[in-house]
Amino acid sequence: MATIKPFKGIRPPKEFVEKVESRPYDVLSSEEAREEAGDNEMSLYHIIKPEIDFEPGTSEYDPRVYEKAAENFKKFQEKGWLVQDEQECYYIYAQTMNEKTQYGLVVGAYVDDYLNGVIRKHELTRRDKEEDRMKHVRVNNANIEPVFFAYPDNDVLDRVISRYADTEPVYDFIAPIDGFRHRFWVISDKDDIGVITREFAKMPRLYIADGHHRSAAAALVGAEKQKQNPNHKGNEEYNYFMAVCFQASQLTVLDYNRVIKDLNGLTSAEFVKKLREDFDIEDMGTDIYKPKQLHEFSLYLDEHWYRLRALPGTYDNSDPIGVLDVDISSRLILDKVLGITDLRSDKRIDFVGGLRGLGELKRRVDSGEMRIALALYPVSMKQIMDIADTGNIMPPKATWFEPKLRSGLVIHKLS
């Protein structure tokens, strides 16, 4: 069962929040962070992307960059741009996109739950990316940015959240870039804290939706600290890391689409002919066509959109991986026809999150940068949870969650 706890969050005073908050570290480049921060010395990018404080081109993995992160984190606290709450709290973080709101509970998630599988993952992580975030956690002795969890729907928690949502939030702003509304409440009432803790204790599993590398890094640093402390008792703050937990039914998983640079030596006609071995294909004309159901794909080629439907026998409904459209397209199009076998490293392919729309796919092909585009029907939360529950791993580049969590609304210190 899931173990969580409240914590003394470090967060900006209300008047500073829009100066401090930022996009997550891993959704933008160093140069984009430098441009967004501009002359704003209060931007969290100075902590999560501190290479912007050095000459352009400085590696984000330069040892000086990690040291600068810790220096800036300390400065933010000394200047009062970040202030620690006096008592342990839970927090509610609401995001509104396209008139739909999702409410997350910000909690301290238990390191051992990650290590023993109560917290379920659905993606593989890379050790170099884990180590980068581990260094960042170690040097700051804090989880500066949260991870993004899903939990099974819970009526009791829903009622608690709804009661707070009817009150004035501590923070309420429209973020630049994404244009979405972000609101934030503090839960300091001991009775409400007890209810939340007990309801999570009834949950057999939590699920990582986004932030697999941050989750791994936070848990591994916590485990390190357990081993390093000869007087370890199990109730230390480093035994927990910061997560925002949303009810699964509220989450929006968008399509995660592909653009490919060439046809692997084939002509357009030869390419389409090979696809017909595994797909029913219909030319939909020049208007953008979006997949409408599972096992249906949109292909953009030579200024035309095609509807592809996977033929019976090309997938196995009893296989939680084999039934996924991302697996079908990888096996039967990218690998079999185009010779792309490693989605993580092959330079012939790129990926476009669904928030950009299919117009972005068309633009990249029409510009000559890419030869074809492939749009997929989005994965469902049920599919993600089923895969995690069976111990399987999603194929690469399968999920895209929006809206992204803003960073800087609250920080969790490890001591």
Coordinates of C-alpha atoms in Angstrom, one line a residue, residues 214-386:
R214 CA 13.4 12.5 -11.8
S215 CA 11.6 9.6 -9.9
A216 CA 14.5 7.3 -10.3
A217 CA 17.0 10.0 -9.3
A218 CA 15.1 11.1 -6.2
A219 CA 14.5 7.5 -5.0
L220 CA 18.2 6.5 -5.6
V221 CA 19.5 9.6 -3.7
G222 CA 17.1 8.7 -0.9
A223 CA 18.4 5.2 -0.8
E224 CA 22.0 6.5 -0.8
K225 CA 21.3 8.6 2.2
Q226 CA 19.7 5.7 4.0
K227 CA 23.0 3.7 3.6
Q228 CA 25.2 6.7 4.5
N229 CA 23.4 7.4 7.8
P230 CA 24.6 5.1 10.6
N231 CA 21.7 6.2 12.7
H232 CA 19.0 5.8 10.0
K233 CA 15.6 5.3 11.5
G234 CA 13.3 5.5 8.5
N235 CA 11.4 8.6 9.3
E236 CA 14.0 11.1 7.9
E237 CA 12.9 13.5 5.2
Y238 CA 15.2 12.0 2.7
N239 CA 13.0 8.9 2.7
Y240 CA 10.5 10.8 0.7
F241 CA 10.5 12.7 -2.6
M242 CA 8.0 15.3 -4.0
A243 CA 5.2 14.1 -6.3
V244 CA 2.0 15.6 -7.7
C245 CA -0.6 12.9 -7.8
F246 CA -3.7 13.2 -10.1
Q247 CA -6.7 11.0 -10.3
A248 CA -6.2 8.9 -13.4
S249 CA -9.5 9.7 -15.0
Q250 CA -8.7 13.4 -15.0
L251 CA -5.5 13.1 -17.0
T252 CA -5.1 13.9 -20.7
V253 CA -2.7 11.8 -22.7
L254 CA -2.1 13.3 -26.1
D255 CA -0.9 11.6 -29.3
Y256 CA 2.9 11.4 -29.7
N257 CA 3.6 11.6 -33.4
R258 CA 6.5 10.8 -35.7
V259 CA 8.3 12.6 -38.6
I260 CA 10.8 10.7 -40.8
K261 CA 13.5 12.0 -43.1
D262 CA 13.4 9.5 -45.9
L263 CA 11.7 6.4 -47.3
N264 CA 14.7 4.1 -46.9
G265 CA 15.4 4.2 -50.7
L266 CA 11.8 3.5 -51.8
T267 CA 9.7 5.6 -54.1
S268 CA 6.4 6.8 -52.7
A269 CA 4.5 4.1 -54.7
E270 CA 6.8 1.3 -53.5
F271 CA 6.5 2.6 -49.9
V272 CA 2.6 2.6 -50.0
K273 CA 2.6 -0.9 -51.7
K274 CA 4.7 -2.3 -48.9
L275 CA 2.4 -0.8 -46.3
R276 CA -0.6 -2.5 -47.9
E277 CA 0.8 -5.9 -46.7
D278 CA -0.3 -4.9 -43.2
F279 CA -2.7 -2.0 -43.5
D280 CA -5.9 -1.0 -45.3
I281 CA -5.1 2.3 -46.9
E282 CA -7.4 5.1 -48.0
D283 CA -6.4 8.4 -49.6
M284 CA -8.1 11.1 -47.5
G285 CA -7.1 14.1 -49.7
T286 CA -5.2 17.2 -48.8
D287 CA -7.2 18.2 -45.7
I288 CA -5.5 17.2 -42.4
Y289 CA -6.8 13.8 -41.2
K290 CA -6.6 12.8 -37.5
P291 CA -6.9 9.2 -36.4
K292 CA -10.3 8.5 -34.8
Q293 CA -9.8 5.2 -33.1
L294 CA -7.3 2.6 -31.9
H295 CA -5.3 0.9 -34.7
E296 CA -5.9 3.7 -37.1
F297 CA -3.1 5.9 -38.2
S298 CA -2.7 9.1 -40.4
L299 CA 0.1 9.2 -42.9
Y300 CA 1.2 12.4 -44.6
L301 CA 3.0 11.9 -47.9
D302 CA 3.4 14.0 -51.0
E303 CA 0.9 16.6 -49.8
H304 CA -1.8 13.9 -49.2
W305 CA -3.2 12.4 -46.0
Y306 CA -3.8 8.7 -45.9
R307 CA -5.8 6.7 -43.4
L308 CA -4.1 3.4 -42.4
R309 CA -6.0 0.7 -40.5
A310 CA -4.0 -2.2 -39.2
L311 CA -5.3 -5.5 -40.6
P312 CA -6.6 -8.3 -38.4
G313 CA -3.7 -10.5 -37.3
T314 CA -1.1 -7.8 -37.2
Y315 CA -1.6 -7.3 -33.5
D316 CA -2.6 -9.3 -30.4
N317 CA -5.4 -8.0 -28.2
S318 CA -4.2 -10.2 -25.4
D319 CA -0.7 -8.7 -25.4
P320 CA -0.6 -5.4 -23.4
I321 CA 2.4 -4.3 -25.5
G322 CA 1.6 -5.8 -28.9
V323 CA -1.9 -4.2 -28.9
L324 CA -0.4 -0.7 -28.6
D325 CA -0.5 1.5 -31.7
V326 CA 3.0 2.7 -31.0
D327 CA 4.2 -0.9 -31.1
I328 CA 2.2 -1.7 -34.3
S329 CA 3.6 1.3 -36.1
S330 CA 7.2 0.6 -34.9
R331 CA 7.1 -3.0 -36.0
L332 CA 5.2 -2.7 -39.3
I333 CA 6.2 0.7 -40.6
L334 CA 9.3 2.0 -38.9
D335 CA 11.2 -1.3 -38.6
K336 CA 9.8 -3.5 -41.4
V337 CA 9.6 -0.9 -44.1
L338 CA 11.8 2.0 -43.1
G339 CA 14.6 0.2 -41.3
I340 CA 14.3 2.3 -38.1
T341 CA 14.9 0.0 -35.2
D342 CA 16.1 2.2 -32.4
L343 CA 13.7 5.1 -31.7
R344 CA 16.0 6.6 -29.0
S345 CA 19.1 7.1 -31.2
D346 CA 18.2 7.0 -34.9
K347 CA 18.7 10.4 -36.4
R348 CA 16.3 9.8 -39.3
I349 CA 13.2 10.1 -37.0
D350 CA 11.9 12.9 -34.7
F351 CA 8.9 13.1 -32.4
V352 CA 6.2 15.8 -32.1
G353 CA 3.9 16.1 -29.0
G354 CA 0.2 16.2 -29.8
L355 CA -0.2 19.7 -28.3
R356 CA 1.5 21.1 -31.5
G357 CA -1.3 19.6 -33.6
L358 CA -1.0 17.8 -37.0
G359 CA -0.4 21.1 -38.7
E360 CA 3.1 20.9 -37.3
L361 CA 3.6 17.5 -38.9
K362 CA 2.4 19.0 -42.3
R363 CA 4.7 22.0 -41.9
R364 CA 7.8 19.9 -41.3
V365 CA 7.2 17.7 -44.3
D366 CA 6.2 20.5 -46.6
S367 CA 9.3 22.4 -45.6
G368 CA 11.4 19.6 -47.0
E369 CA 13.0 18.9 -43.6
M370 CA 11.1 15.6 -43.4
R371 CA 9.8 13.2 -46.0
I372 CA 6.7 11.8 -44.2
A373 CA 4.7 12.2 -41.0
L374 CA 2.9 9.5 -39.0
A375 CA 0.1 10.4 -36.5
L376 CA -1.0 8.0 -33.9
Y377 CA -4.2 7.7 -31.8
P378 CA -3.3 8.5 -28.2
V379 CA -2.5 5.8 -25.6
S380 CA -5.1 5.7 -22.8
M381 CA -4.4 5.9 -19.0
K382 CA -5.9 2.4 -18.7
Q383 CA -3.3 1.0 -21.1
I384 CA -0.5 2.7 -19.2
M385 CA -1.7 1.3 -15.9
D386 CA -2.3 -2.2 -17.3

